[in-house]
Coordinates of C-alpha atoms in Angstrom, one line a residue:
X26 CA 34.5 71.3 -102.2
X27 CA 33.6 73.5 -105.2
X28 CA 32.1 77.4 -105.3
X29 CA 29.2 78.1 -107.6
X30 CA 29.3 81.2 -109.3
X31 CA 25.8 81.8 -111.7
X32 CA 24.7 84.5 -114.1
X33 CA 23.1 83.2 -117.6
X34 CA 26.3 80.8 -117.2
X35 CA 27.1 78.3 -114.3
X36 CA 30.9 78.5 -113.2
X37 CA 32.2 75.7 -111.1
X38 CA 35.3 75.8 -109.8
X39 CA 37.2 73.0 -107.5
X40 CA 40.2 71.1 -106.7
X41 CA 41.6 68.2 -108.5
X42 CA 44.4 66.1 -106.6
X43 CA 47.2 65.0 -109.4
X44 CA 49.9 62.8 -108.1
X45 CA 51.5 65.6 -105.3
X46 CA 50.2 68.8 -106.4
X47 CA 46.6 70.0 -106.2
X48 CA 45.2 72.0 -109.3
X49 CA 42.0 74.9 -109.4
X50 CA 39.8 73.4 -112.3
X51 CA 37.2 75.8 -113.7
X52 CA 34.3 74.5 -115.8
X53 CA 31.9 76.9 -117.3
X54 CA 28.6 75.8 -118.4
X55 CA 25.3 77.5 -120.2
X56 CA 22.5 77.0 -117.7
X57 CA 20.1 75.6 -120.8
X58 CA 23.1 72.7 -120.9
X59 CA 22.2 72.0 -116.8
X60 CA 19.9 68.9 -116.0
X61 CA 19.0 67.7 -112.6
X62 CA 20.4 64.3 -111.8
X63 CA 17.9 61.6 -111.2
X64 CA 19.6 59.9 -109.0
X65 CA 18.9 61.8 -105.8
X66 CA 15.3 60.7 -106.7
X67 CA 16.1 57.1 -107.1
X68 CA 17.4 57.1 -103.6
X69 CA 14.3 59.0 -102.0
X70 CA 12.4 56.1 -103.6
X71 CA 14.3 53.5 -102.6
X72 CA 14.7 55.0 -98.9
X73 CA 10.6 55.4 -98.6
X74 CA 10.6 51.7 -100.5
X75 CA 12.1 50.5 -97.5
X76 CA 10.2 52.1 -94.9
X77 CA 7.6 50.7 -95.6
X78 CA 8.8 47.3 -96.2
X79 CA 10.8 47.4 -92.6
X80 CA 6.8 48.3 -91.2
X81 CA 5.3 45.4 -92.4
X82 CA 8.0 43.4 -91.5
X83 CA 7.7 44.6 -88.1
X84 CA 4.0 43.7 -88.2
X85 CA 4.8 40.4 -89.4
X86 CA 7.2 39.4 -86.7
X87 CA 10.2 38.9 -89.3
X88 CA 13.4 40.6 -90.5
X89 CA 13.0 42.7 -93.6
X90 CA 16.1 42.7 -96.5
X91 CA 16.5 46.1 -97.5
X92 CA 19.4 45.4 -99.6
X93 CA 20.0 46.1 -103.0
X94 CA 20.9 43.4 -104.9
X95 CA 22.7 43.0 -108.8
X96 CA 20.0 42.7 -111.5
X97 CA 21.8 38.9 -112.3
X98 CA 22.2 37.4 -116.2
X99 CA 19.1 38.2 -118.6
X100 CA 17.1 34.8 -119.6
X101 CA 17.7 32.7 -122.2
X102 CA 16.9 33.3 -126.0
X103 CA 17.0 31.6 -129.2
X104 CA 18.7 33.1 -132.4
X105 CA 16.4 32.8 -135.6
X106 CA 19.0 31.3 -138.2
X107 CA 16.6 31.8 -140.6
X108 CA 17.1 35.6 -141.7
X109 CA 19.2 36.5 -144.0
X110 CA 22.6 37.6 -143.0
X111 CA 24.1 40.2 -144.8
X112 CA 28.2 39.5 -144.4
X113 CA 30.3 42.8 -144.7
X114 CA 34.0 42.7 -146.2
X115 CA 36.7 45.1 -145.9
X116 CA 36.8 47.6 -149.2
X117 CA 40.5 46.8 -150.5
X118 CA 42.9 50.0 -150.3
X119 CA 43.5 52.1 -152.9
X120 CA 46.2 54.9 -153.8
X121 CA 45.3 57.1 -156.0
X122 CA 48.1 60.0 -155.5
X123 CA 51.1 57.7 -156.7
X124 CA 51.8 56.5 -160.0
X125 CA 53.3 53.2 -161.0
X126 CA 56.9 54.9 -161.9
X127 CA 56.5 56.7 -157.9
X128 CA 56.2 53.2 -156.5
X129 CA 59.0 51.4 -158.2
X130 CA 61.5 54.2 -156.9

């Protein structure tokens, strides 16, 4: 559970479980930093989505899915090999603080 505390800042505070002990964390947070997740709307869409699709399926004498299901692997595509490829290399290191007589020491 957290308590909301607002002025021109918002001030969460809440209790984080560590191993055996339970800590207060306190996160403060200008209100022009705050935007409204957009997931609650995603799920309002999806829930009305499926109303409707359960209502024709009722019409329809069948069973409807309302399921959500993983987005699977993205088709096929072909690499152009004939751009050019630029190939990068690693810039050799160089000291510059010690002399030669510093390194043979």
């Amino acid at each position: 559970s957290a308590r909301v505390s607002s002025g021109p800042w918002l001030s969460l505070s809440f209790n984080k479980q560590i191993r055996q002990r339970i800590i207060k964390k306190r996160i403060h947070v200008r209100i022009e930093h705050i935007q409204k997740s957009g997931s609650r709307d995603d799920f309002v869409k999806r829930c009305a989505a499926n109303q409707v699709t359960c209502i024709e399926a009722k019409k329809a004498g069948a069973r409807a899915v309302t399921k959500r299901s993983p987005a699977g692997p993205r088709a096929e595509a072909y690499v152009n090999g004939k751009v050019d490829v630029e190939e990068l290399h690693p810039i050799p290191l160089r000291v510059h603080c010690l002399n030669v007589e510093q390194i043979g020491n």
